[in-house]
XYZ file of C-alpha atoms in Angstrom:
438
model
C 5.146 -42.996 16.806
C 5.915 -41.716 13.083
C 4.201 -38.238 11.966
C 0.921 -38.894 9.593
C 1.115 -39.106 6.524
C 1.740 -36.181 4.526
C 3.209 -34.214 7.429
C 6.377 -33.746 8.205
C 8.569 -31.990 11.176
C 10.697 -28.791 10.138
C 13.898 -29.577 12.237
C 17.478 -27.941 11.662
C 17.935 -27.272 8.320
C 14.343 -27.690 6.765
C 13.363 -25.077 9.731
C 16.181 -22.779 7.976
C 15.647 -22.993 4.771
C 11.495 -22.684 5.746
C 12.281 -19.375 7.521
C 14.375 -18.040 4.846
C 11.139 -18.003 2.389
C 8.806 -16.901 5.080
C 11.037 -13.872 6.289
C 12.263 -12.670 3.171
C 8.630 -12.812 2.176
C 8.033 -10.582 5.147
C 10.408 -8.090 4.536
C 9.866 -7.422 0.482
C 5.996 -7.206 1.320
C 6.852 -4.421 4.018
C 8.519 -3.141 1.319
C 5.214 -2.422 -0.943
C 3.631 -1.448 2.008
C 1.522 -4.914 2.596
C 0.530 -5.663 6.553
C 0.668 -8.885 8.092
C -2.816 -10.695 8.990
C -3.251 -13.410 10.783
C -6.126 -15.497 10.301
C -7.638 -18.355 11.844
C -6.455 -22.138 10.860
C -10.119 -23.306 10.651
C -12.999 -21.416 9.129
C -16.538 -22.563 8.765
C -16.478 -24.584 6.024
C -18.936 -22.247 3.804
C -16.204 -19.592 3.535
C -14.183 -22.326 1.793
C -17.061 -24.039 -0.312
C -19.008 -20.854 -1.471
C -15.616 -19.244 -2.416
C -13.758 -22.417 -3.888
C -17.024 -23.570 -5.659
C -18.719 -26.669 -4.331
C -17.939 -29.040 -7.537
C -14.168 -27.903 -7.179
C -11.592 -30.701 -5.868
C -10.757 -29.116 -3.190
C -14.468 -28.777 -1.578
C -15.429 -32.611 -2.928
C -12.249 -34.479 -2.077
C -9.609 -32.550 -0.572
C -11.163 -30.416 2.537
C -10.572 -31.446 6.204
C -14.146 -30.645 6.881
C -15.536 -32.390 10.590
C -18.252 -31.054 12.849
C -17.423 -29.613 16.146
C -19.148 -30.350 19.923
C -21.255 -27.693 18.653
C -22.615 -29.090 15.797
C -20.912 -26.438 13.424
C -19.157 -27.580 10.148
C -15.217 -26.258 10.674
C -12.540 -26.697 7.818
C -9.216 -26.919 8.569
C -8.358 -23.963 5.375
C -6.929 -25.378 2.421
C -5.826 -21.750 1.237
C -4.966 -18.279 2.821
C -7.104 -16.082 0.572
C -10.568 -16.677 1.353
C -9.469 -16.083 5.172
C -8.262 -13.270 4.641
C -11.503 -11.650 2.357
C -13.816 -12.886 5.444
C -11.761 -11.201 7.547
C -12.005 -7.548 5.562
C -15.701 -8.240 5.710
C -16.115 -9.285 9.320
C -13.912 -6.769 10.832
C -15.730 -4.010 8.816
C -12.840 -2.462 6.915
C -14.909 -2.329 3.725
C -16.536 0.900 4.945
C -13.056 2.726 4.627
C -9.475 3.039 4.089
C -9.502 0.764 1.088
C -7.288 -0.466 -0.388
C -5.862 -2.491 1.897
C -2.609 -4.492 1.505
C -2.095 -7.495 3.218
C 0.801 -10.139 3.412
C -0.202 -13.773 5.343
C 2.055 -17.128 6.161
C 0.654 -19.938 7.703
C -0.065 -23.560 7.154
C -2.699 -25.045 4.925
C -4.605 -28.545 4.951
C -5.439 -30.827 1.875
C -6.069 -34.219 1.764
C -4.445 -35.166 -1.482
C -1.727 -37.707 -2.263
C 1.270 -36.856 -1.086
C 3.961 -35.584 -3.679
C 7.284 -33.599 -4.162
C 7.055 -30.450 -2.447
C 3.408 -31.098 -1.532
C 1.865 -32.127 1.861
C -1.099 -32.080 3.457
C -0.145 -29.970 5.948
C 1.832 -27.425 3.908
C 2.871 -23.877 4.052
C 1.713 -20.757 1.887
C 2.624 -17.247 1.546
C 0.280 -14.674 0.033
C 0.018 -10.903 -0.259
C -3.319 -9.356 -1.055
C -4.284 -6.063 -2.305
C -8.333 -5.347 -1.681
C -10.069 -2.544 -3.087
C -7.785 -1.458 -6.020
C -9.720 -1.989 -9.838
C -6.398 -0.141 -11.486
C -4.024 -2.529 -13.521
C -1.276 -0.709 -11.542
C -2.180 -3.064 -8.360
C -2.183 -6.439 -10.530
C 1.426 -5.366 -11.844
C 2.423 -4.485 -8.523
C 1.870 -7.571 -6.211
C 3.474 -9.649 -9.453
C 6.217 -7.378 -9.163
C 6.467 -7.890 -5.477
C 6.051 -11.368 -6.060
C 9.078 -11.441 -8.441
C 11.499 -9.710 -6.018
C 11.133 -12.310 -3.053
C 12.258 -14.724 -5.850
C 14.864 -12.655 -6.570
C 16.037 -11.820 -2.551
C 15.748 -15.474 -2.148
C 17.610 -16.340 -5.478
C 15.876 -18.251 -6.931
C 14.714 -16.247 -10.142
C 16.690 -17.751 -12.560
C 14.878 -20.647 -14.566
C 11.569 -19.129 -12.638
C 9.391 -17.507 -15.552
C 6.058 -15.486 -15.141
C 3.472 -17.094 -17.488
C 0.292 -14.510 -17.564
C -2.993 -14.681 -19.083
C -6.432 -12.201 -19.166
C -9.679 -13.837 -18.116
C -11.654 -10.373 -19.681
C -14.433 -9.208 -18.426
C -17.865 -10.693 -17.810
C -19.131 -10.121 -21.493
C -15.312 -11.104 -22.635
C -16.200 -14.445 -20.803
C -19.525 -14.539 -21.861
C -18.217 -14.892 -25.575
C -15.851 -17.216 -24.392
C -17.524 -19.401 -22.787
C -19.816 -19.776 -25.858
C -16.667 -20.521 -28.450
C -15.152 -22.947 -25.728
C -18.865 -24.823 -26.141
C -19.364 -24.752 -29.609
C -15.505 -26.482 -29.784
C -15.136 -28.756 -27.421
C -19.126 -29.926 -28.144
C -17.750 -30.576 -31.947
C -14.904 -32.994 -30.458
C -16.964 -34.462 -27.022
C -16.474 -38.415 -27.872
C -12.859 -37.500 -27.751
C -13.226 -35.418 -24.312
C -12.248 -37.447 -20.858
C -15.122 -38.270 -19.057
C -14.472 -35.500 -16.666
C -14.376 -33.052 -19.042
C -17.352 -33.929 -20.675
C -19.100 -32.558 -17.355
C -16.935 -29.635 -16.862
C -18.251 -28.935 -20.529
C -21.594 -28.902 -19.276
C -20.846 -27.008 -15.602
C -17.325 -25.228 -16.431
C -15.868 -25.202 -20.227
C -13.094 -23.163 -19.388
C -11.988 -25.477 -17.090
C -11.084 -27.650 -20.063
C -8.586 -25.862 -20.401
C -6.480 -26.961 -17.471
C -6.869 -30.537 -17.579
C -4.311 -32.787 -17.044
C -5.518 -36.060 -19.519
C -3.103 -36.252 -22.059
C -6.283 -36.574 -24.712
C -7.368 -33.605 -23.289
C -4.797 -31.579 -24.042
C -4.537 -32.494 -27.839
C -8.004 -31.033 -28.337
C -6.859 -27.885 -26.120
C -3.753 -27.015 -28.132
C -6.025 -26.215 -30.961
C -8.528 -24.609 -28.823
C -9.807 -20.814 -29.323
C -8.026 -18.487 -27.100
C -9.820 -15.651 -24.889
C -7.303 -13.389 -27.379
C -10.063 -13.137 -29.697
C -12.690 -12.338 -27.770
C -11.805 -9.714 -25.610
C -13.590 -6.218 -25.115
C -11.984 -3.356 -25.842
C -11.992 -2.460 -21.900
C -10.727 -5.774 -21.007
C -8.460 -5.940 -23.342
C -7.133 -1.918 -22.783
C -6.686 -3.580 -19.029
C -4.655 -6.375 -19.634
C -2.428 -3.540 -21.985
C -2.110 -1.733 -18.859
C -0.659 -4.673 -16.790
C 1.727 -5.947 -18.966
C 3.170 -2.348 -18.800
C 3.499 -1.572 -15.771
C 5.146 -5.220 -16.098
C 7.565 -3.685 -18.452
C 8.418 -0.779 -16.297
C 8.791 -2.325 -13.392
C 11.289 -4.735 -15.331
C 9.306 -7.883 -14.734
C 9.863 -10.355 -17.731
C 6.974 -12.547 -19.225
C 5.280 -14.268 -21.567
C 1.952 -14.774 -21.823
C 0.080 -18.188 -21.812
C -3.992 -18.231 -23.051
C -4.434 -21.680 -20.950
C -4.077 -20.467 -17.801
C -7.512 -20.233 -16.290
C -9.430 -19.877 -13.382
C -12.798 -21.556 -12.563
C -15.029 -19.078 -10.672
C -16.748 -16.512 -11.725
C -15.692 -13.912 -9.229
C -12.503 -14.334 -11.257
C -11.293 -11.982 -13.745
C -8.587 -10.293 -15.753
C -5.403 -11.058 -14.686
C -4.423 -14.999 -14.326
C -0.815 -15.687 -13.733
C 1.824 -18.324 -12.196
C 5.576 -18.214 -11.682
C 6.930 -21.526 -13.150
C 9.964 -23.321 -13.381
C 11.318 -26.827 -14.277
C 12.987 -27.631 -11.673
C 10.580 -29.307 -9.132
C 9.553 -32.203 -12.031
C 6.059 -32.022 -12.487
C 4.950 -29.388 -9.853
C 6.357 -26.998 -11.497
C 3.958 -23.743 -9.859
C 5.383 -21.972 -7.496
C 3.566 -19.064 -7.154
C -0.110 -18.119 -8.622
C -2.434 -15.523 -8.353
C -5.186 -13.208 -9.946
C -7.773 -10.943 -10.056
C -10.854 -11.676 -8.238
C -13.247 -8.861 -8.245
C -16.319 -10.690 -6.483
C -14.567 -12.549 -3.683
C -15.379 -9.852 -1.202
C -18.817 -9.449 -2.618
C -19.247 -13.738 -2.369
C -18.566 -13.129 1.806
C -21.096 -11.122 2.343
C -19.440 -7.396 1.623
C -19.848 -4.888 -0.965
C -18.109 -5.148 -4.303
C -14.576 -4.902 -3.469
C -12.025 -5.582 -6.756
C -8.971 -7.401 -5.232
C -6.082 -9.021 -6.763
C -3.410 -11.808 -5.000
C -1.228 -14.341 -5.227
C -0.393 -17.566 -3.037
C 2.908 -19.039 -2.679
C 4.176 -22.681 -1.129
C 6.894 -22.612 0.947
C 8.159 -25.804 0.548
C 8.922 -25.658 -2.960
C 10.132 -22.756 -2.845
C 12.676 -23.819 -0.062
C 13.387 -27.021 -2.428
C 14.640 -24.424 -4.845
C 17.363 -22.528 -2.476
C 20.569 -23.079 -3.448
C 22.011 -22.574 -0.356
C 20.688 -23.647 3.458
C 21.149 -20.461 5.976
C 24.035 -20.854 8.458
C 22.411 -21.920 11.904
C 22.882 -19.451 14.631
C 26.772 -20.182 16.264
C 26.602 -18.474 19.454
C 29.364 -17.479 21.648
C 30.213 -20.052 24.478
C 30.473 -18.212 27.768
C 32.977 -20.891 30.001
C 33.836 -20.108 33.824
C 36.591 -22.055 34.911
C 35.205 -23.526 38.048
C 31.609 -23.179 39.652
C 32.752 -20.040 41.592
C 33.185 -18.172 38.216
C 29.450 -19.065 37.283
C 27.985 -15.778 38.690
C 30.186 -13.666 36.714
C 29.402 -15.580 33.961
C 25.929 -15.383 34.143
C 26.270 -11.187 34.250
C 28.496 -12.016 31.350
C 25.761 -13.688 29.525
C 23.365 -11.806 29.755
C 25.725 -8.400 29.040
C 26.310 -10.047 25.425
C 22.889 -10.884 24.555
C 21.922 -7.206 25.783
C 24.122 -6.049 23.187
C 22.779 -8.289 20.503
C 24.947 -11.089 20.494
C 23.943 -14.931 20.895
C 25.566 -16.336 23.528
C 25.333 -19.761 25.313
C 26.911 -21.233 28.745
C 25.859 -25.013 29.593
C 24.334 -25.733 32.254
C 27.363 -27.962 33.990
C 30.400 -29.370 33.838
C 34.135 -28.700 33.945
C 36.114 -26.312 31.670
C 36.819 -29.428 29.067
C 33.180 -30.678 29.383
C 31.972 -27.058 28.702
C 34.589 -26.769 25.647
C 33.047 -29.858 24.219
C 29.844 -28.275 24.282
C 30.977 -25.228 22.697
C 32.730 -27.522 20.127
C 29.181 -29.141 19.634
C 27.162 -26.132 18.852
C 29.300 -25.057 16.567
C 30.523 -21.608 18.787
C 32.910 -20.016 16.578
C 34.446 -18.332 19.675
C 35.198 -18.632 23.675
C 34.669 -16.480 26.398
C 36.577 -18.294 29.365
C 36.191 -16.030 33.074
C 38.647 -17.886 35.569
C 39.234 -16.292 39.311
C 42.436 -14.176 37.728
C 40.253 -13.282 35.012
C 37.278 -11.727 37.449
C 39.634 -9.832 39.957
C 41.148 -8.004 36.820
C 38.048 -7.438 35.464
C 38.838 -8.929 32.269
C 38.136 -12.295 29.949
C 40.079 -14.737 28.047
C 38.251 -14.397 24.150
C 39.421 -18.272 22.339
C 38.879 -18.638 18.356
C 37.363 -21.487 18.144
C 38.524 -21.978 14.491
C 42.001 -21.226 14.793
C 43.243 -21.927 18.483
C 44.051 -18.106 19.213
C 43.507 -16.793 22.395
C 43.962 -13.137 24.261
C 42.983 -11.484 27.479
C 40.659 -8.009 27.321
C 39.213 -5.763 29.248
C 35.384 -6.473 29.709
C 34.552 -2.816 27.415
C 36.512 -4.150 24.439
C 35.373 -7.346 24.186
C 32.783 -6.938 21.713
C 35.260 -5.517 19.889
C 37.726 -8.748 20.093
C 35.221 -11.117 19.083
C 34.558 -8.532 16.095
C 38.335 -8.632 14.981
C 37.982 -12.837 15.258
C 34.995 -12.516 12.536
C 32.482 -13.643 15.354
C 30.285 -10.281 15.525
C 29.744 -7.992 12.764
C 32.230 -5.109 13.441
C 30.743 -2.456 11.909
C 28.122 -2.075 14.195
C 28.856 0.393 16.278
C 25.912 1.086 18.070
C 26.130 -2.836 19.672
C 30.234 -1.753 20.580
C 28.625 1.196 22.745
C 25.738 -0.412 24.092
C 28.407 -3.048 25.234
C 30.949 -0.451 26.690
C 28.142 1.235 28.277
C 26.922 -2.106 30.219
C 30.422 -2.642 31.004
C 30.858 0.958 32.693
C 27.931 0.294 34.528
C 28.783 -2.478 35.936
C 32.096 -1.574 36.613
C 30.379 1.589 38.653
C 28.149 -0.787 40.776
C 31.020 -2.585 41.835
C 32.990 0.633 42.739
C 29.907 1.361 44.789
């Protein structure tokens, strides 16, 4: 049995470098203030299709859409943020305490060929902030955005590329001047642009035919057709940008299709995942909310995928090394269990195997990479004291039960600065030390 196609298992150090993204994720978003959601991993498929646009890839080809016992169309969700707006609008928390700030992780389904850092089950992150019109919010979940490249360092050679989408009358005009162009140069179009020309002009703009993109390059930009308003907005982002010390540079091809889209259009690119080079986009979409079914409620987001963005860690997290708890002999093995279970109260990992002599237990501390030893032999328990082995260097010293969190901090095992663990361990220690007074 082999996984399907375009899956794949997230074992040892794919699961670490995975959880990296997805925690540091979590704690920068705390950081801005963001709350996790959790959403479900299949919708009915018209939150997807009204909200994605029913000519869009995604609804026509890429959508795990099936019916269910009940006769219901379900999709498996190919993105987080549509979720998450259904969920503000089905919950009821458009009636107050808007804005609200919301950070999400979880996987996502396409069926699309599978590629470099793309699956078809894949992973996303995404922050969300609902209910704020101000440029202020757009600059501050790109800013947000920016520092979890940073924590997980992997700015460098990452650059934010940002565009305006205007208004509705910005568009309008747009949309008109996109026409009149393209229409003057449609025998050189690709045949699928020739329908977005009729449906979508601005998606013209993002095509990936190599004719295409000639006749783009020379195209008219939304630049010069902006409102004053729209164009006093997308001031207003780029400085907050500025003061929050967020470089760009701004790019008039980046587009999005909807119309519930507007303003702010931006991705974080870099060069070093070949062609998929995204890997992290967002933008203003003002009528999202409004498309489920809820009042107008301006929102602006980005989405994130995890598994480029773990393809672009320089370095894989350590795996956990936990300390290897060894009795001598099987009468030792009670002890060692109170043992146990005293270091992970204090906060440390810890591991005994399930059987075996001392050498067969070694091995296994050996194989799991423990950088240090607790041994408890029969001397060891009638002193009230253990045997603490480095692992990495062959040293070895008796102490007293209280200061052994202490010893494995002067080996490098434990962090010994944290003082608070020391106690807690001293404190288990003199309790159990009482109860066997007693």
């Amino acid at each position: 049995m082999q996984p399907v196609r375009g899956t794949k298992d997230l074992i040892g150090e794919g699961f670490r470098r995975h959880a990296q993204v997805v925690e540091t994720a979590r704690h920068v978003t705390g950081l801005y203030g963001l709350e996790e959601w959790s959403t479900p991993i299949f919708e009915a498929t018209g939150v997807f299709a009204r909200t994605l646009g029913d000519t869009s890839d995604v609804v026509t080809k890429e959508m795990y859409t099936f019916e269910d016992r009940g006769g219901d169309s379900v999709t498996l969700r190919p993105e987080g943020t549509a979720g998450v707006c259904r969920a503000l609008v089905s919950n009821g928390l458009t009636q107050g305490g808007l804005p609200r700030k919301v950070f999400y992780t979880g996987p996502m389904f396409r069926y699309e060929r599978p590629q470099k850092g793309r699956y078809r089950q894949f992973h996303q992150i995404g922050a969300e902030i609902m209910g704020a019109a101000e440029p202020l919010a757009d600059a501050e979940v790109i800013a947000c955005g920016y520092q979890i490249l940073q924590q997980l360092g992997i700015d460098d050679g990452v650059v934010l590329e940002i565009n305006t989408l205007g208004d509705a009358a910005s568009r309008d005009a747009y949309r008109a001047a996109l026409v009149a162009y393209f229409t003057a140069h449609q025998d050189r179009l690709s045949e699928e642009s020739r329908t977005r020309l009729e449906k979508n002009p601005m998606r013209i703009l993002d095509s990936k035919n190599e004719g295409d993109k000639l006749l783009v390059a020379d195209a008219p930009t939304i630049f010069e057709h902006l409102t004053p308003e729209a164009a006093a907005f997308f001031d207003g982002v780029l400085g907050h940008l500025d003061s929050f010390g967020v470089p760009y540079r701004k790019n008039p091809r980046i587009v999005r299709g909807l119309d519930y889209y507007s303003h702010t259009a931006f991705e974080f690119v870099t060069d070093r995942l070949g062609a998929q080079g995204t890997v992290m986009a967002g933008g203003r979409y003002d009528g999202l909310v409004q498309e489920m079914g809820g009042p107008a409620t301006p929102s602006v987001g980005w989405a994130a995928g995890v598994e480029r963005l773990a393809e672009l860690l320089e370095e894989t997290p350590e795996p956990i090394r936990p300390v290897a708890v060894i009795p001598v002999s099987a009468a030792e093995e009670a002890a060692s269990l109170e043992m146990l279970q005293m270091l992970r109260a204090a906060g440390v990992p810890a591991e005994m195997a399930y059987k075996g002599n001392l050498k067969k237990r070694m091995e296994r501390a050996n194989k799991i990479g423990s950088q240090a030893a607790v041994i408890i032999g029969e001397a060891e328990v009638a002193e009230g004291v253990v045997v603490v082995r480095n692992l990495s260097n062959g040293g070895q010293e008796r102490v007293g039960v209280a200061g052994l969190l202490s010893a494995l901090a002067a080996a490098g095992v434990v962090d010994a600065m944290v003082e608070q663990v020391v106690e807690g361990l001293e404190l288990v220690a003199e309790d159990a030390a009482g109860e066997a007074e007693e």
